[in-house]
N, CA, C and O atoms as a MOPAC input file, in Angstrom:
PM7 MOZYME 1SCF
protein

 N    -14.46400 1   131.26700 1   120.31200 1
 C    -15.64100 1   131.30100 1   121.15300 1
 C    -16.05400 1   129.87100 1   121.48300 1
 O    -15.99600 1   128.98300 1   120.63300 1
 N    -16.46800 1   129.66500 1   122.71600 1
 C    -17.00400 1   128.36900 1   123.09900 1
 C    -18.30100 1   128.59700 1   123.84600 1
 O    -18.56300 1   129.69500 1   124.33600 1
 N    -19.10200 1   127.56600 1   123.92900 1
 C    -20.37700 1   127.63400 1   124.61900 1
 C    -20.32000 1   126.72800 1   125.83100 1
 O    -19.89200 1   125.57700 1   125.73600 1
 N    -20.75200 1   127.24600 1   126.97200 1
 C    -20.77800 1   126.46800 1   128.21200 1
 C    -22.19100 1   126.51100 1   128.77500 1
 O    -22.91800 1   127.48400 1   128.57500 1
 N    -22.56900 1   125.46900 1   129.46900 1
 C    -23.85700 1   125.40100 1   130.14300 1
 C    -23.60300 1   125.55700 1   131.63300 1
 O    -23.35100 1   124.57900 1   132.33600 1
 N    -23.66900 1   126.80000 1   132.11000 1
 C    -23.31300 1   127.08200 1   133.49200 1
 C    -24.43300 1   126.79000 1   134.47200 1
 O    -24.17200 1   126.39900 1   135.61000 1
 N    -25.67100 1   126.97400 1   134.05000 1
 C    -26.77000 1   126.76900 1   134.97900 1
 C    -27.67900 1   125.61700 1   134.56400 1
 O    -28.74300 1   125.41600 1   135.14900 1
 N    -27.25400 1   124.86000 1   133.55000 1
 C    -28.02100 1   123.71700 1   133.10600 1
 C    -29.21700 1   124.06200 1   132.24400 1
 O    -29.86300 1   123.15800 1   131.71200 1
 N    -29.53600 1   125.33700 1   132.08700 1
 C    -30.71300 1   125.74500 1   131.33800 1
 C    -30.36800 1   126.62400 1   130.15200 1
 O    -30.99600 1   126.51300 1   129.09800 1
 N    -29.40300 1   127.47700 1   130.29900 1
 C    -29.08000 1   128.45800 1   129.27500 1
 C    -27.62000 1   128.30500 1   128.87500 1
 O    -26.74700 1   128.10500 1   129.72000 1
 N    -27.37000 1   128.40400 1   127.57800 1
 C    -25.97900 1   128.33300 1   127.14900 1
 C    -25.37400 1   129.73600 1   127.21700 1
 O    -26.05000 1   130.73200 1   126.95900 1
 N    -24.11800 1   129.79200 1   127.56200 1
 C    -23.39600 1   131.04000 1   127.72100 1
 C    -22.19900 1   131.03600 1   126.78100 1
 O    -21.41400 1   130.08800 1   126.77100 1
 N    -22.06300 1   132.08900 1   125.99900 1
 C    -20.92100 1   132.22600 1   125.11100 1
 C    -19.74000 1   132.75500 1   125.91000 1
 O    -19.88800 1   133.65100 1   126.74200 1
 N    -18.57000 1   132.19300 1   125.64900 1
 C    -17.35500 1   132.64700 1   126.29800 1
 C    -16.28700 1   132.88400 1   125.24300 1
 O    -16.09200 1   132.07100 1   124.33900 1
 N    -15.60900 1   133.99600 1   125.37200 1
 C    -14.44600 1   134.27800 1   124.54100 1
 C    -13.22400 1   133.79700 1   125.32100 1
 O    -13.19900 1   133.85300 1   126.55000 1
 N    -12.22800 1   133.33300 1   124.60400 1
 C    -11.02400 1   132.93200 1   125.31600 1
 C     -9.78800 1   133.27900 1   124.50700 1
 O     -9.81100 1   133.33600 1   123.27800 1
 N     -8.70300 1   133.51100 1   125.24300 1
 C     -7.40000 1   133.72200 1   124.62700 1
 C     -6.43900 1   132.74900 1   125.28500 1
 O     -6.57800 1   132.41400 1   126.46100 1
 N     -5.46600 1   132.30400 1   124.51100 1
 C     -4.47900 1   131.36700 1   125.04000 1
 C     -3.07800 1   131.91200 1   124.81500 1
 O     -2.84000 1   132.70300 1   123.90200 1
 N     -2.16800 1   131.48100 1   125.65300 1
 C     -0.74200 1   131.76200 1   125.49100 1
 C     -0.01900 1   130.43800 1   125.64300 1
 O      0.27700 1   130.00200 1   126.75500 1
 N      0.26100 1   129.80300 1   124.51700 1
 C      0.87800 1   128.48100 1   124.53400 1
 C      2.38300 1   128.54800 1   124.72000 1
 O      3.03900 1   127.51100 1   124.81300 1
 N      2.94700 1   129.76100 1   124.77800 1
 C      4.38600 1   129.90200 1   125.00800 1
 C      4.73600 1   129.83400 1   126.49300 1
 O      5.90100 1   129.63600 1   126.84000 1
 N      3.75400 1   129.99500 1   127.36700 1
 C      3.99100 1   129.94000 1   128.81600 1
 C      4.08700 1   128.48800 1   129.26600 1
 O      3.63700 1   127.58300 1   128.56300 1
 N      4.67000 1   128.27000 1   130.43100 1
 C      4.76300 1   126.93100 1   131.00700 1
 C      4.31000 1   126.99500 1   132.45400 1
 O      5.04800 1   127.50700 1   133.29500 1
 N      3.11800 1   126.49300 1   132.77900 1
 C      2.18000 1   125.80900 1   131.90100 1
 C      1.45700 1   126.79700 1   130.98200 1
 O      1.43700 1   128.00400 1   131.22400 1
 N      0.86900 1   126.24600 1   129.92800 1
 C      0.12500 1   127.05500 1   128.96500 1
 C     -1.01700 1   127.77300 1   129.68600 1
 O     -1.61900 1   127.22400 1   130.60800 1
 N     -1.31100 1   129.01600 1   129.25300 1
 C     -2.31700 1   129.81800 1   129.93900 1
 C     -3.54300 1   130.03900 1   129.05500 1
 O     -3.45600 1   130.09700 1   127.82900 1
 N     -4.68200 1   130.15900 1   129.72500 1
 C     -5.94200 1   130.47300 1   129.05900 1
 C     -6.68000 1   131.49400 1   129.91600 1
 O     -6.68300 1   131.40000 1   131.14400 1
 N     -7.30000 1   132.46300 1   129.26500 1
 C     -8.16800 1   133.42700 1   129.93700 1
 C     -9.52500 1   133.34500 1   129.25800 1
 O     -9.63300 1   133.54100 1   128.04700 1
 N    -10.55400 1   133.05600 1   130.03300 1
 C    -11.91500 1   132.94900 1   129.50900 1
 C    -12.72700 1   134.13300 1   130.02300 1
 O    -12.77100 1   134.39300 1   131.22600 1
 N    -13.36500 1   134.84000 1   129.10800 1
 C    -14.19500 1   135.98300 1   129.47200 1
 C    -15.64000 1   135.63200 1   129.16800 1
 O    -15.97900 1   135.23100 1   128.05500 1
 N    -16.48200 1   135.79100 1   130.17600 1
 C    -17.89700 1   135.45500 1   130.01100 1
 C    -18.74200 1   136.49600 1   130.72200 1
 O    -18.29000 1   137.17600 1   131.64300 1
 N    -19.97900 1   136.60100 1   130.26800 1
 C    -20.92500 1   137.48200 1   130.93200 1
 C    -21.63800 1   136.68000 1   132.00500 1
 O    -22.16900 1   135.60100 1   131.74100 1
 N    -21.64600 1   137.20800 1   133.19700 1
 C    -22.29500 1   136.54700 1   134.31500 1
 C    -22.98000 1   137.62400 1   135.14100 1
 O    -22.33500 1   138.56800 1   135.59700 1
 N    -24.27200 1   137.48500 1   135.33300 1
 C    -25.06000 1   138.46200 1   136.08900 1
 C    -24.93500 1   139.86600 1   135.49900 1
 O    -24.86100 1   140.85200 1   136.23200 1
 N    -24.91200 1   139.94500 1   134.16700 1
 C    -24.87200 1   141.23700 1   133.50100 1
 C    -23.51300 1   141.89700 1   133.43600 1
 O    -23.39700 1   143.02600 1   132.96000 1
 N    -22.48200 1   141.21500 1   133.90600 1
 C    -21.13000 1   141.78100 1   133.90500 1
 C    -20.17500 1   140.81700 1   133.23200 1
 O    -20.34700 1   139.60100 1   133.32000 1
 N    -19.16800 1   141.35500 1   132.55800 1
 C    -18.11200 1   140.52300 1   131.99500 1
 C    -17.08400 1   140.23500 1   133.07600 1
 O    -16.65900 1   141.13600 1   133.79800 1
 N    -16.69200 1   138.99100 1   133.17900 1
 C    -15.61100 1   138.65600 1   134.09700 1
 C    -14.63900 1   137.71100 1   133.39100 1
 O    -15.02400 1   136.91900 1   132.53100 1
 N    -13.39000 1   137.81700 1   133.77500 1
 C    -12.34300 1   136.99300 1   133.18000 1
 C    -11.88000 1   135.97000 1   134.19300 1
 O    -11.59800 1   136.29000 1   135.34800 1
 N    -11.80900 1   134.73100 1   133.73600 1
 C    -11.38700 1   133.61900 1   134.57500 1
 C    -10.02100 1   133.15200 1   134.06400 1
 O     -9.92500 1   132.63700 1   132.95000 1
 N     -8.95600 1   133.32700 1   134.87000 1
 C     -7.63600 1   132.89400 1   134.44000 1
 C     -7.44500 1   131.40200 1   134.68700 1
 O     -7.96400 1   130.85100 1   135.65800 1
 N     -6.69900 1   130.75900 1   133.80400 1
 C     -6.46700 1   129.33300 1   133.97200 1
 C     -5.20400 1   128.86400 1   133.28200 1
 O     -4.47900 1   129.63600 1   132.65400 1
 N     -4.96800 1   127.57300 1   133.42000 1
 C     -3.86100 1   126.89400 1   132.75500 1
 C     -4.41800 1   125.64000 1   132.09400 1
 O     -5.45800 1   125.12300 1   132.50200 1
 N     -3.71500 1   125.15300 1   131.06400 1
 C     -4.17800 1   123.94700 1   130.38500 1
 C     -2.99400 1   123.15800 1   129.85500 1
 O     -1.89500 1   123.68500 1   129.68200 1
 N     -3.24800 1   121.88200 1   129.60200 1
 C     -2.23900 1   121.01700 1   129.00400 1
 C     -2.94700 1   119.91000 1   128.24000 1
 O     -4.07800 1   119.54000 1   128.55500 1
 N     -2.26700 1   119.39400 1   127.24100 1
 C     -2.74000 1   118.23600 1   126.49200 1
 C     -1.78400 1   117.08600 1   126.74500 1
 O     -0.56600 1   117.24900 1   126.67600 1
 N     -2.34100 1   115.92800 1   127.03600 1
 C     -1.55600 1   114.70300 1   127.21100 1
 C     -2.26900 1   113.62400 1   126.41300 1
 O     -3.22000 1   113.01300 1   126.89900 1
 N     -1.81000 1   113.39000 1   125.18800 1
 C     -2.47600 1   112.43300 1   124.32000 1
 C     -3.87900 1   112.90400 1   124.00700 1
 O     -4.06200 1   114.00200 1   123.48000 1
 N     -4.88700 1   112.08100 1   124.32800 1
 C     -6.28700 1   112.41100 1   124.08300 1
 C     -6.94900 1   113.10500 1   125.26900 1
 O     -8.17300 1   113.22800 1   125.31000 1
 N     -6.15400 1   113.55700 1   126.22900 1
 C     -6.69300 1   114.16600 1   127.44000 1
 C     -6.27500 1   115.63500 1   127.52300 1
 O     -5.11600 1   115.97900 1   127.29300 1
 N     -7.23800 1   116.48700 1   127.85500 1
 C     -6.95900 1   117.89000 1   128.12800 1
 C     -7.26500 1   118.15600 1   129.59500 1
 O     -8.33500 1   117.80100 1   130.09000 1
 N     -6.32600 1   118.77800 1   130.28100 1
 C     -6.54700 1   119.20900 1   131.66100 1
 C     -6.64200 1   120.72700 1   131.65000 1
 O     -5.84700 1   121.41600 1   131.01000 1
 N     -7.63800 1   121.23100 1   132.37800 1
 C     -7.88600 1   122.66200 1   132.46000 1
 C     -8.14600 1   122.99600 1   133.91700 1
 O     -9.05500 1   122.44000 1   134.53200 1
 N     -7.35700 1   123.89700 1   134.47000 1
 C     -7.54900 1   124.32600 1   135.85100 1
 C     -7.75100 1   125.83900 1   135.83100 1
 O     -6.92200 1   126.57000 1   135.28900 1
 N     -8.85300 1   126.30800 1   136.42100 1
 C     -9.19200 1   127.72900 1   136.41600 1
 C     -9.50500 1   128.21200 1   137.82500 1
 O     -9.83900 1   127.43100 1   138.71600 1
 N     -9.38700 1   129.52300 1   137.99600 1
 C     -9.79500 1   130.15600 1   139.24700 1
 C    -11.14800 1   130.81500 1   138.99800 1
 O    -11.22000 1   131.89200 1   138.40700 1
 N    -12.21700 1   130.16500 1   139.45000 1
 C    -13.57900 1   130.65100 1   139.21500 1
 C    -13.82300 1   132.03700 1   139.79800 1
 O    -14.70500 1   132.75700 1   139.33100 1
 N    -13.05500 1   132.41600 1   140.80900 1
 C    -13.21900 1   133.74200 1   141.41400 1
 C    -12.55900 1   134.82400 1   140.56800 1
 O    -12.77500 1   136.01200 1   140.81000 1
 N    -11.75600 1   134.42900 1   139.57800 1
 C    -11.10600 1   135.40500 1   138.71400 1
 C     -9.96000 1   136.14000 1   139.37400 1
 O     -9.58500 1   137.22800 1   138.93800 1
 N     -9.39900 1   135.55800 1   140.42100 1
 C     -8.34700 1   136.23400 1   141.17700 1
 C     -6.94100 1   135.82300 1   140.72700 1
 O     -6.24200 1   136.59200 1   140.06600 1
 N     -6.54200 1   134.61600 1   141.09000 1
 C     -5.17200 1   134.16700 1   140.85100 1
 C     -5.14500 1   133.02100 1   139.85600 1
 O     -5.93000 1   132.07800 1   139.95800 1
 N     -4.23500 1   133.11000 1   138.89100 1
 C     -4.07900 1   132.02700 1   137.93000 1
 C     -3.50300 1   130.80500 1   138.65800 1
 O     -2.50700 1   130.93100 1   139.37000 1
 N     -4.10700 1   129.64200 1   138.49100 1
 C     -3.53500 1   128.43600 1   139.08700 1
 C     -2.12100 1   128.17800 1   138.55100 1
 O     -1.78800 1   128.58400 1   137.43800 1
 N     -1.31500 1   127.51400 1   139.33900 1
 C      0.03200 1   127.14200 1   138.90400 1
 C      0.18200 1   125.62900 1   138.79100 1
 O      1.12900 1   125.13500 1   138.17800 1
 N     -0.76800 1   124.89000 1   139.39200 1
 C     -0.74700 1   123.43400 1   139.36500 1
 C     -2.09700 1   122.90900 1   138.90600 1
 O     -3.11100 1   123.59600 1   139.03600 1
 N     -2.11400 1   121.71400 1   138.37600 1
 C     -3.35800 1   121.07100 1   137.93400 1
 C     -3.94300 1   120.26400 1   139.08700 1
 O     -3.96300 1   119.03400 1   139.06200 1
 N     -4.42200 1   120.99500 1   140.10600 1
 C     -5.05300 1   120.35100 1   141.25000 1
 C     -5.87400 1   121.37200 1   142.01300 1
 O     -5.71300 1   122.57900 1   141.83500 1
 N     -6.74900 1   120.87500 1   142.85800 1
 C     -7.52000 1   121.71300 1   143.76000 1
 C     -7.21300 1   121.27200 1   145.18200 1
 O     -6.75000 1   120.15400 1   145.40700 1
 N     -7.47000 1   122.14900 1   146.13100 1
 C     -7.20100 1   121.81900 1   147.53100 1
 C     -8.02900 1   122.73100 1   148.43400 1
 O     -8.71100 1   123.63600 1   147.95200 1
 N     -7.96900 1   122.49600 1   149.71500 1
 C     -8.66300 1   123.35800 1   150.67300 1
 C     -8.10100 1   124.77200 1   150.63600 1
 O     -8.81200 1   125.73400 1   150.92800 1
 N     -6.82800 1   124.90100 1   150.27900 1
 C     -6.18100 1   126.21300 1   150.21500 1
 C     -6.60200 1   126.99700 1   148.96200 1
 O     -6.42600 1   128.21400 1   148.90600 1
 N     -7.14800 1   126.31400 1   147.97300 1
 C     -7.56600 1   126.96600 1   146.72600 1
 C     -9.01700 1   126.59700 1   146.41200 1
 O     -9.28200 1   125.94000 1   145.40500 1
 N     -9.96300 1   127.01500 1   147.26900 1
 C    -11.36200 1   126.59000 1   147.08300 1
 C    -12.02100 1   127.12800 1   145.82100 1
 O    -13.02800 1   126.57600 1   145.37700 1
 N    -11.48000 1   128.19200 1   145.22900 1
 C    -12.10000 1   128.74500 1   144.02400 1
 C    -11.53200 1   128.13500 1   142.74400 1
 O    -11.95000 1   128.50200 1   141.64500 1
 N    -10.58300 1   127.20800 1   142.87800 1
 C    -10.02000 1   126.55600 1   141.69100 1
 C    -10.87000 1   125.34500 1   141.29400 1
 O    -11.32600 1   124.57600 1   142.14100 1
 N    -11.06600 1   125.20400 1   139.99000 1
 C    -11.77400 1   124.04600 1   139.43900 1
 C    -10.84200 1   123.33800 1   138.47200 1
 O    -10.12200 1   123.98200 1   137.70900 1
 N    -10.85600 1   122.02200 1   138.50700 1
 C    -10.04600 1   121.20800 1   137.60800 1
 C    -10.97800 1   120.39200 1   136.73000 1
 O    -11.82900 1   119.65400 1   137.22600 1
 N    -10.81100 1   120.53000 1   135.42700 1
 C    -11.57100 1   119.74000 1   134.46500 1
 C    -10.60800 1   118.82900 1   133.72900 1
 O     -9.54100 1   119.27100 1   133.30100 1
 N    -10.96500 1   117.57700 1   133.57900 1
 C    -10.18400 1   116.62200 1   132.79800 1
 C    -11.10000 1   116.12600 1   131.68600 1
 O    -12.09700 1   115.45200 1   131.94400 1
 N    -10.75900 1   116.46000 1   130.46500 1
 C    -11.59000 1   116.13000 1   129.29900 1
 C    -10.88000 1   115.07600 1   128.46300 1
 O     -9.70000 1   115.22000 1   128.14200 1
 N    -11.58600 1   114.03700 1   128.11800 1
 C    -11.01600 1   112.92400 1   127.34100 1
 C    -11.71400 1   112.84400 1   125.99400 1
 O    -12.94200 1   112.82600 1   125.91600 1
 N    -10.91000 1   112.79600 1   124.92600 1
 C    -11.46700 1   112.64700 1   123.56900 1
 C    -11.98300 1   111.22100 1   123.40100 1
 O    -11.29500 1   110.25000 1   123.71700 1
 N    -13.19000 1   111.12100 1   122.90400 1
 C    -13.79600 1   109.81300 1   122.65000 1
 C    -13.48000 1   109.42300 1   121.21600 1
 O    -13.78000 1   110.16200 1   120.27900 1
 N    -12.87500 1   108.26300 1   121.05300 1
 C    -12.57000 1   107.77400 1   119.72000 1
 C    -13.81000 1   107.12700 1   119.15000 1
 O    -14.48300 1   106.35400 1   119.83200 1
 N    -14.12000 1   107.44200 1   117.88700 1
 C    -15.31000 1   106.89000 1   117.25200 1
 C    -14.93500 1   105.92200 1   116.17200 1
 O    -15.81200 1   105.35200 1   115.52200 1

């Protein structure tokens, strides 16, 4: 389970499942939004201290590349970097 701040005011719990045997690795995140559960398909990769996550916010098609474009307006790309302390 992870917590996301989707509207900046309320935290939302999300369940997720991963399949690290696929290439690219796959993630499915299920969250409640507007009283309904929806699943957001995505892909992820780790490169050193960086995690890339690309999802289809519309819940339609799993991304195949770590990028967004005019042809894929519902795809979001997150690049997360671990901060060394």
